């Protein structure tokens, strides 16, 4: 038996044993342990922070949804895409497509992005009854890096209060109180910015202030 063969034979056993050991440890034991602990300590988050209505899962508080009706608070724009049903080789715009998260990757000086933002600013001012020179929150006219951001800024939500109240035919103060009750403060008081989860706020609105039948959200 050659020296090389003996060397290989001597190394084979510890290599195989260590490979199997770390495969079981890192590939089975660790994921199982962390999953069990997460479900015990943070069951809601571990299951995807799912949101239910009448016992039916309708989304997640971590993933935004595309609300367009006037009776709802609107999320920030989304640049996510989806395959074109007519031609699978190309993609088309599909806001808040959780199956294909991503941004447009357009730079701040890109003419296409500049034009998009300008159009969004005009549309936002129009739908919320603002003057042609009124300031518009940045998150109201720009998409997030993921395209799935579930939150909007307080400034963005505040400017939508009157529109929502008008189309639901309720006092502005009523919608304002609901908005105030759904503000999430900075994490641990220092991380992030105060924000509003659009899905949770809209569901709360539907629960206490039912929208007109013709304005119900699309399933």
mmCIF file of C-alpha atoms in Angstrom:
data_model
loop_
_atom_site.group_PDB
_atom_site.id
_atom_site.type_symbol
_atom_site.label_atom_id
_atom_site.label_comp_id
_atom_site.label_asym_id
_atom_site.label_seq_id
_atom_site.Cartn_x
_atom_site.Cartn_y
_atom_site.Cartn_z
ATOM 1 C CA UNK A 1 0.000 0.000 0.000
ATOM 2 C CA UNK A 2 1.455 3.319 -1.055
ATOM 3 C CA UNK A 3 2.167 6.133 1.378
ATOM 4 C CA UNK A 4 -0.341 8.367 -0.421
ATOM 5 C CA UNK A 5 -3.057 5.724 -0.146
ATOM 6 C CA UNK A 6 -2.373 5.238 3.557
ATOM 7 C CA UNK A 7 -2.496 8.988 4.115
ATOM 8 C CA UNK A 8 -5.839 9.248 2.328
ATOM 9 C CA UNK A 9 -7.244 6.301 4.264
ATOM 10 C CA UNK A 10 -6.165 7.874 7.552
ATOM 11 C CA UNK A 11 -7.800 11.194 6.722
ATOM 12 C CA UNK A 12 -11.028 9.817 5.265
ATOM 13 C CA UNK A 13 -12.633 8.845 8.562
ATOM 14 C CA UNK A 14 -12.140 12.148 10.443
ATOM 15 C CA UNK A 15 -13.172 14.153 7.362
ATOM 16 C CA UNK A 16 -16.388 12.184 6.922
ATOM 17 C CA UNK A 17 -17.172 12.239 10.637
ATOM 18 C CA UNK A 18 -16.631 15.986 10.929
ATOM 19 C CA UNK A 19 -18.667 16.627 7.759
ATOM 20 C CA UNK A 20 -21.621 14.634 9.062
ATOM 21 C CA UNK A 21 -21.302 16.233 12.506
ATOM 22 C CA UNK A 22 -21.374 19.808 11.217
ATOM 23 C CA UNK A 23 -24.126 18.963 8.735
ATOM 24 C CA UNK A 24 -26.319 17.709 11.578
ATOM 25 C CA UNK A 25 -25.318 20.587 13.852
ATOM 26 C CA UNK A 26 -25.622 23.507 11.438
ATOM 27 C CA UNK A 27 -28.143 22.049 9.016
ATOM 28 C CA UNK A 28 -30.561 20.362 11.415
ATOM 29 C CA UNK A 29 -30.014 20.975 15.126
ATOM 30 C CA UNK A 30 -29.383 24.735 15.016
ATOM 31 C CA UNK A 31 -32.274 25.632 12.657
ATOM 32 C CA UNK A 32 -34.640 23.399 14.633
ATOM 33 C CA UNK A 33 -33.584 24.904 17.954
ATOM 34 C CA UNK A 34 -33.879 28.505 16.770
ATOM 35 C CA UNK A 35 -37.267 27.790 15.174
ATOM 36 C CA UNK A 36 -38.629 26.261 18.370
ATOM 37 C CA UNK A 37 -37.297 29.101 20.528
ATOM 38 C CA UNK A 38 -38.643 31.742 18.134
ATOM 39 C CA UNK A 39 -42.110 30.184 18.125
ATOM 40 C CA UNK A 40 -42.126 30.074 21.920
ATOM 41 C CA UNK A 41 -40.853 33.607 22.535
ATOM 42 C CA UNK A 42 -42.059 35.461 19.418
ATOM 43 C CA UNK A 43 -44.862 33.302 17.949
ATOM 44 C CA UNK A 44 -46.417 36.093 15.872
ATOM 45 C CA UNK A 45 -43.154 37.210 14.275
ATOM 46 C CA UNK A 46 -41.968 33.630 13.734
ATOM 47 C CA UNK A 47 -45.123 32.872 11.750
ATOM 48 C CA UNK A 48 -44.675 35.868 9.465
ATOM 49 C CA UNK A 49 -46.552 38.547 11.435
ATOM 50 C CA UNK A 50 -49.741 37.502 9.642
ATOM 51 C CA UNK A 51 -52.814 39.730 9.726
ATOM 52 C CA UNK A 52 -56.276 38.150 9.797
ATOM 53 C CA UNK A 53 -59.788 39.443 9.154
ATOM 54 C CA UNK A 54 -62.715 37.263 10.204
ATOM 55 C CA UNK A 55 -60.272 34.418 10.801
ATOM 56 C CA UNK A 56 -58.845 34.601 7.267
ATOM 57 C CA UNK A 57 -55.230 35.600 6.606
ATOM 58 C CA UNK A 58 -55.259 38.648 4.348
ATOM 59 C CA UNK A 59 -51.637 39.727 4.573
ATOM 60 C CA UNK A 60 -48.663 40.453 6.786
ATOM 61 C CA UNK A 61 -47.869 43.556 8.793
ATOM 62 C CA UNK A 62 -44.368 43.344 7.313
ATOM 63 C CA UNK A 63 -45.463 43.499 3.655
ATOM 64 C CA UNK A 64 -47.366 46.433 2.204
ATOM 65 C CA UNK A 65 -50.473 46.171 0.035
ATOM 66 C CA UNK A 66 -51.583 48.292 -2.900
ATOM 67 C CA UNK A 67 -54.516 50.414 -1.679
ATOM 68 C CA UNK A 68 -55.844 52.837 -4.290
ATOM 69 C CA UNK A 69 -59.431 53.585 -3.209
ATOM 70 C CA UNK A 70 -60.113 57.064 -1.821
ATOM 71 C CA UNK A 71 -61.542 55.682 1.440
ATOM 72 C CA UNK A 72 -58.182 54.201 2.384
ATOM 73 C CA UNK A 73 -54.795 55.518 3.373
ATOM 74 C CA UNK A 74 -52.425 54.879 0.498
ATOM 75 C CA UNK A 75 -48.980 53.289 0.813
ATOM 76 C CA UNK A 76 -45.843 54.695 -0.760
ATOM 77 C CA UNK A 77 -45.221 53.909 -4.453
ATOM 78 C CA UNK A 78 -43.887 50.469 -5.336
ATOM 79 C CA UNK A 79 -41.557 49.608 -8.223
ATOM 80 C CA UNK A 80 -42.003 45.836 -8.120
ATOM 81 C CA UNK A 81 -42.583 43.942 -11.351
ATOM 82 C CA UNK A 82 -44.213 40.708 -12.544
ATOM 83 C CA UNK A 83 -44.065 38.564 -15.702
ATOM 84 C CA UNK A 84 -46.336 39.807 -18.483
ATOM 85 C CA UNK A 85 -49.239 37.324 -18.848
ATOM 86 C CA UNK A 86 -49.069 37.833 -22.614
ATOM 87 C CA UNK A 87 -45.298 37.365 -22.842
ATOM 88 C CA UNK A 88 -43.424 35.650 -20.024
ATOM 89 C CA UNK A 89 -40.099 36.906 -21.375
ATOM 90 C CA UNK A 90 -40.832 40.491 -20.327
ATOM 91 C CA UNK A 91 -42.025 42.096 -17.101
ATOM 92 C CA UNK A 92 -44.703 44.650 -16.339
ATOM 93 C CA UNK A 93 -45.388 46.900 -13.382
ATOM 94 C CA UNK A 94 -47.203 45.202 -10.484
ATOM 95 C CA UNK A 95 -47.017 47.264 -7.277
ATOM 96 C CA UNK A 96 -46.420 45.351 -4.068
ATOM 97 C CA UNK A 97 -45.695 42.033 -5.755
ATOM 98 C CA UNK A 98 -44.203 40.095 -2.838
ATOM 99 C CA UNK A 99 -42.967 37.410 -5.211
ATOM 100 C CA UNK A 100 -40.538 39.762 -6.958
ATOM 101 C CA UNK A 101 -39.289 42.296 -4.448
ATOM 102 C CA UNK A 102 -36.985 45.056 -5.628
ATOM 103 C CA UNK A 103 -36.471 48.694 -6.532
ATOM 104 C CA UNK A 104 -36.180 50.389 -9.920
ATOM 105 C CA UNK A 105 -32.406 50.989 -9.486
ATOM 106 C CA UNK A 106 -32.833 54.393 -11.156
ATOM 107 C CA UNK A 107 -30.383 57.015 -9.895
ATOM 108 C CA UNK A 108 -31.495 60.399 -8.475
ATOM 109 C CA UNK A 109 -30.500 62.200 -11.670
ATOM 110 C CA UNK A 110 -32.160 59.706 -14.007
ATOM 111 C CA UNK A 111 -34.687 61.552 -16.178
ATOM 112 C CA UNK A 112 -37.185 58.690 -16.004
ATOM 113 C CA UNK A 113 -37.166 58.780 -12.204
ATOM 114 C CA UNK A 114 -37.375 62.573 -12.120
ATOM 115 C CA UNK A 115 -40.424 62.488 -14.394
ATOM 116 C CA UNK A 116 -42.047 59.710 -12.347
ATOM 117 C CA UNK A 117 -41.623 61.649 -9.113
ATOM 118 C CA UNK A 118 -42.978 64.824 -10.692
ATOM 119 C CA UNK A 119 -46.119 62.990 -11.842
ATOM 120 C CA UNK A 120 -46.552 61.402 -8.430
ATOM 121 C CA UNK A 121 -46.250 64.791 -6.737
ATOM 122 C CA UNK A 122 -48.993 66.230 -8.950
ATOM 123 C CA UNK A 123 -51.254 63.222 -8.405
ATOM 124 C CA UNK A 124 -50.701 63.276 -4.631
ATOM 125 C CA UNK A 125 -51.541 66.968 -4.392
ATOM 126 C CA UNK A 126 -54.666 66.520 -6.498
ATOM 127 C CA UNK A 127 -56.104 63.515 -4.659
ATOM 128 C CA UNK A 128 -55.458 65.073 -1.258
ATOM 129 C CA UNK A 129 -56.764 68.552 -2.094
ATOM 130 C CA UNK A 130 -53.404 70.310 -1.750
ATOM 131 C CA UNK A 131 -52.239 73.490 -3.457
ATOM 132 C CA UNK A 132 -49.862 73.313 -6.421
ATOM 133 C CA UNK A 133 -46.961 74.518 -4.282
ATOM 134 C CA UNK A 134 -47.593 72.508 -1.112
ATOM 135 C CA UNK A 135 -44.744 70.312 0.107
ATOM 136 C CA UNK A 136 -45.141 66.575 -0.391
ATOM 137 C CA UNK A 137 -43.444 63.996 1.892
ATOM 138 C CA UNK A 138 -40.624 62.123 0.168
ATOM 139 C CA UNK A 139 -42.054 58.711 1.009
ATOM 140 C CA UNK A 140 -45.319 59.643 -0.736
ATOM 141 C CA UNK A 141 -43.630 59.880 -4.141
ATOM 142 C CA UNK A 142 -40.653 57.498 -3.976
ATOM 143 C CA UNK A 143 -40.550 53.712 -3.721
ATOM 144 C CA UNK A 144 -38.620 51.840 -1.058
ATOM 145 C CA UNK A 145 -35.641 49.594 -1.816
ATOM 146 C CA UNK A 146 -37.786 46.488 -1.420
ATOM 147 C CA UNK A 147 -40.935 47.868 -2.997
ATOM 148 C CA UNK A 148 -42.870 46.265 -0.143
ATOM 149 C CA UNK A 149 -42.582 48.827 2.662
ATOM 150 C CA UNK A 150 -45.688 48.414 4.892
ATOM 151 C CA UNK A 151 -45.285 51.781 6.636
ATOM 152 C CA UNK A 152 -45.592 55.442 5.730
ATOM 153 C CA UNK A 153 -44.405 58.526 7.562
ATOM 154 C CA UNK A 154 -46.697 60.393 9.917
ATOM 155 C CA UNK A 155 -46.483 63.434 7.624
ATOM 156 C CA UNK A 156 -47.666 61.322 4.682
ATOM 157 C CA UNK A 157 -50.551 59.826 6.661
ATOM 158 C CA UNK A 158 -51.532 63.205 8.102
ATOM 159 C CA UNK A 159 -52.040 64.704 4.654
ATOM 160 C CA UNK A 160 -54.433 61.877 3.749
ATOM 161 C CA UNK A 161 -56.736 62.245 6.758
ATOM 162 C CA UNK A 162 -59.146 64.754 5.205
ATOM 163 C CA UNK A 163 -59.548 62.733 1.999
ATOM 164 C CA UNK A 164 -60.272 59.514 3.895
ATOM 165 C CA UNK A 165 -62.754 61.234 6.204
ATOM 166 C CA UNK A 166 -64.530 62.948 3.326
ATOM 167 C CA UNK A 167 -65.022 59.760 1.324
ATOM 168 C CA UNK A 168 -66.103 57.794 4.393
ATOM 169 C CA UNK A 169 -68.480 60.623 5.283
ATOM 170 C CA UNK A 170 -67.246 60.925 8.864
ATOM 171 C CA UNK A 171 -65.719 63.820 10.849
ATOM 172 C CA UNK A 172 -62.046 64.510 10.210
ATOM 173 C CA UNK A 173 -61.457 64.305 13.970
ATOM 174 C CA UNK A 174 -62.651 60.682 13.979
ATOM 175 C CA UNK A 175 -60.123 59.589 11.361
ATOM 176 C CA UNK A 176 -57.456 61.703 13.064
ATOM 177 C CA UNK A 177 -58.014 59.864 16.342
ATOM 178 C CA UNK A 178 -57.662 56.510 14.586
ATOM 179 C CA UNK A 179 -54.440 57.654 12.934
ATOM 180 C CA UNK A 180 -53.029 58.814 16.264
ATOM 181 C CA UNK A 181 -53.858 55.423 17.782
ATOM 182 C CA UNK A 182 -51.883 53.607 15.056
ATOM 183 C CA UNK A 183 -48.611 55.512 15.226
ATOM 184 C CA UNK A 184 -45.618 53.297 15.934
ATOM 185 C CA UNK A 185 -42.853 55.148 17.757
ATOM 186 C CA UNK A 186 -39.117 54.641 17.284
ATOM 187 C CA UNK A 187 -37.871 51.192 18.292
ATOM 188 C CA UNK A 188 -36.413 51.411 21.810
ATOM 189 C CA UNK A 189 -36.960 55.137 21.525
ATOM 190 C CA UNK A 190 -33.948 55.728 19.245
ATOM 191 C CA UNK A 191 -34.066 53.464 16.173
ATOM 192 C CA UNK A 192 -35.949 54.386 13.022
ATOM 193 C CA UNK A 193 -38.644 57.031 12.691
ATOM 194 C CA UNK A 194 -42.247 57.230 13.930
ATOM 195 C CA UNK A 195 -44.435 55.543 11.320
ATOM 196 C CA UNK A 196 -47.871 54.183 10.477
ATOM 197 C CA UNK A 197 -48.637 50.663 9.265
ATOM 198 C CA UNK A 198 -51.026 51.196 6.348
ATOM 199 C CA UNK A 199 -52.676 47.766 6.383
ATOM 200 C CA UNK A 200 -53.419 47.821 10.102
ATOM 201 C CA UNK A 201 -54.809 51.348 9.955
ATOM 202 C CA UNK A 202 -57.048 50.584 6.979
ATOM 203 C CA UNK A 203 -58.379 47.426 8.618
ATOM 204 C CA UNK A 204 -59.159 49.393 11.774
ATOM 205 C CA UNK A 205 -61.001 51.948 9.648
ATOM 206 C CA UNK A 206 -63.104 49.235 8.030
ATOM 207 C CA UNK A 207 -63.917 47.716 11.402
ATOM 208 C CA UNK A 208 -65.187 50.910 13.010
ATOM 209 C CA UNK A 209 -66.106 52.990 9.962
ATOM 210 C CA UNK A 210 -67.368 50.700 7.188
ATOM 211 C CA UNK A 211 -66.669 52.097 3.738
ATOM 212 C CA UNK A 212 -69.432 52.458 1.107
ATOM 213 C CA UNK A 213 -70.047 49.161 -0.665
ATOM 214 C CA UNK A 214 -68.714 50.414 -3.999
ATOM 215 C CA UNK A 215 -65.456 51.381 -2.302
ATOM 216 C CA UNK A 216 -64.694 48.004 -0.737
ATOM 217 C CA UNK A 217 -61.097 46.792 -1.263
ATOM 218 C CA UNK A 218 -60.329 44.264 -3.954
ATOM 219 C CA UNK A 219 -59.840 40.723 -2.698
#
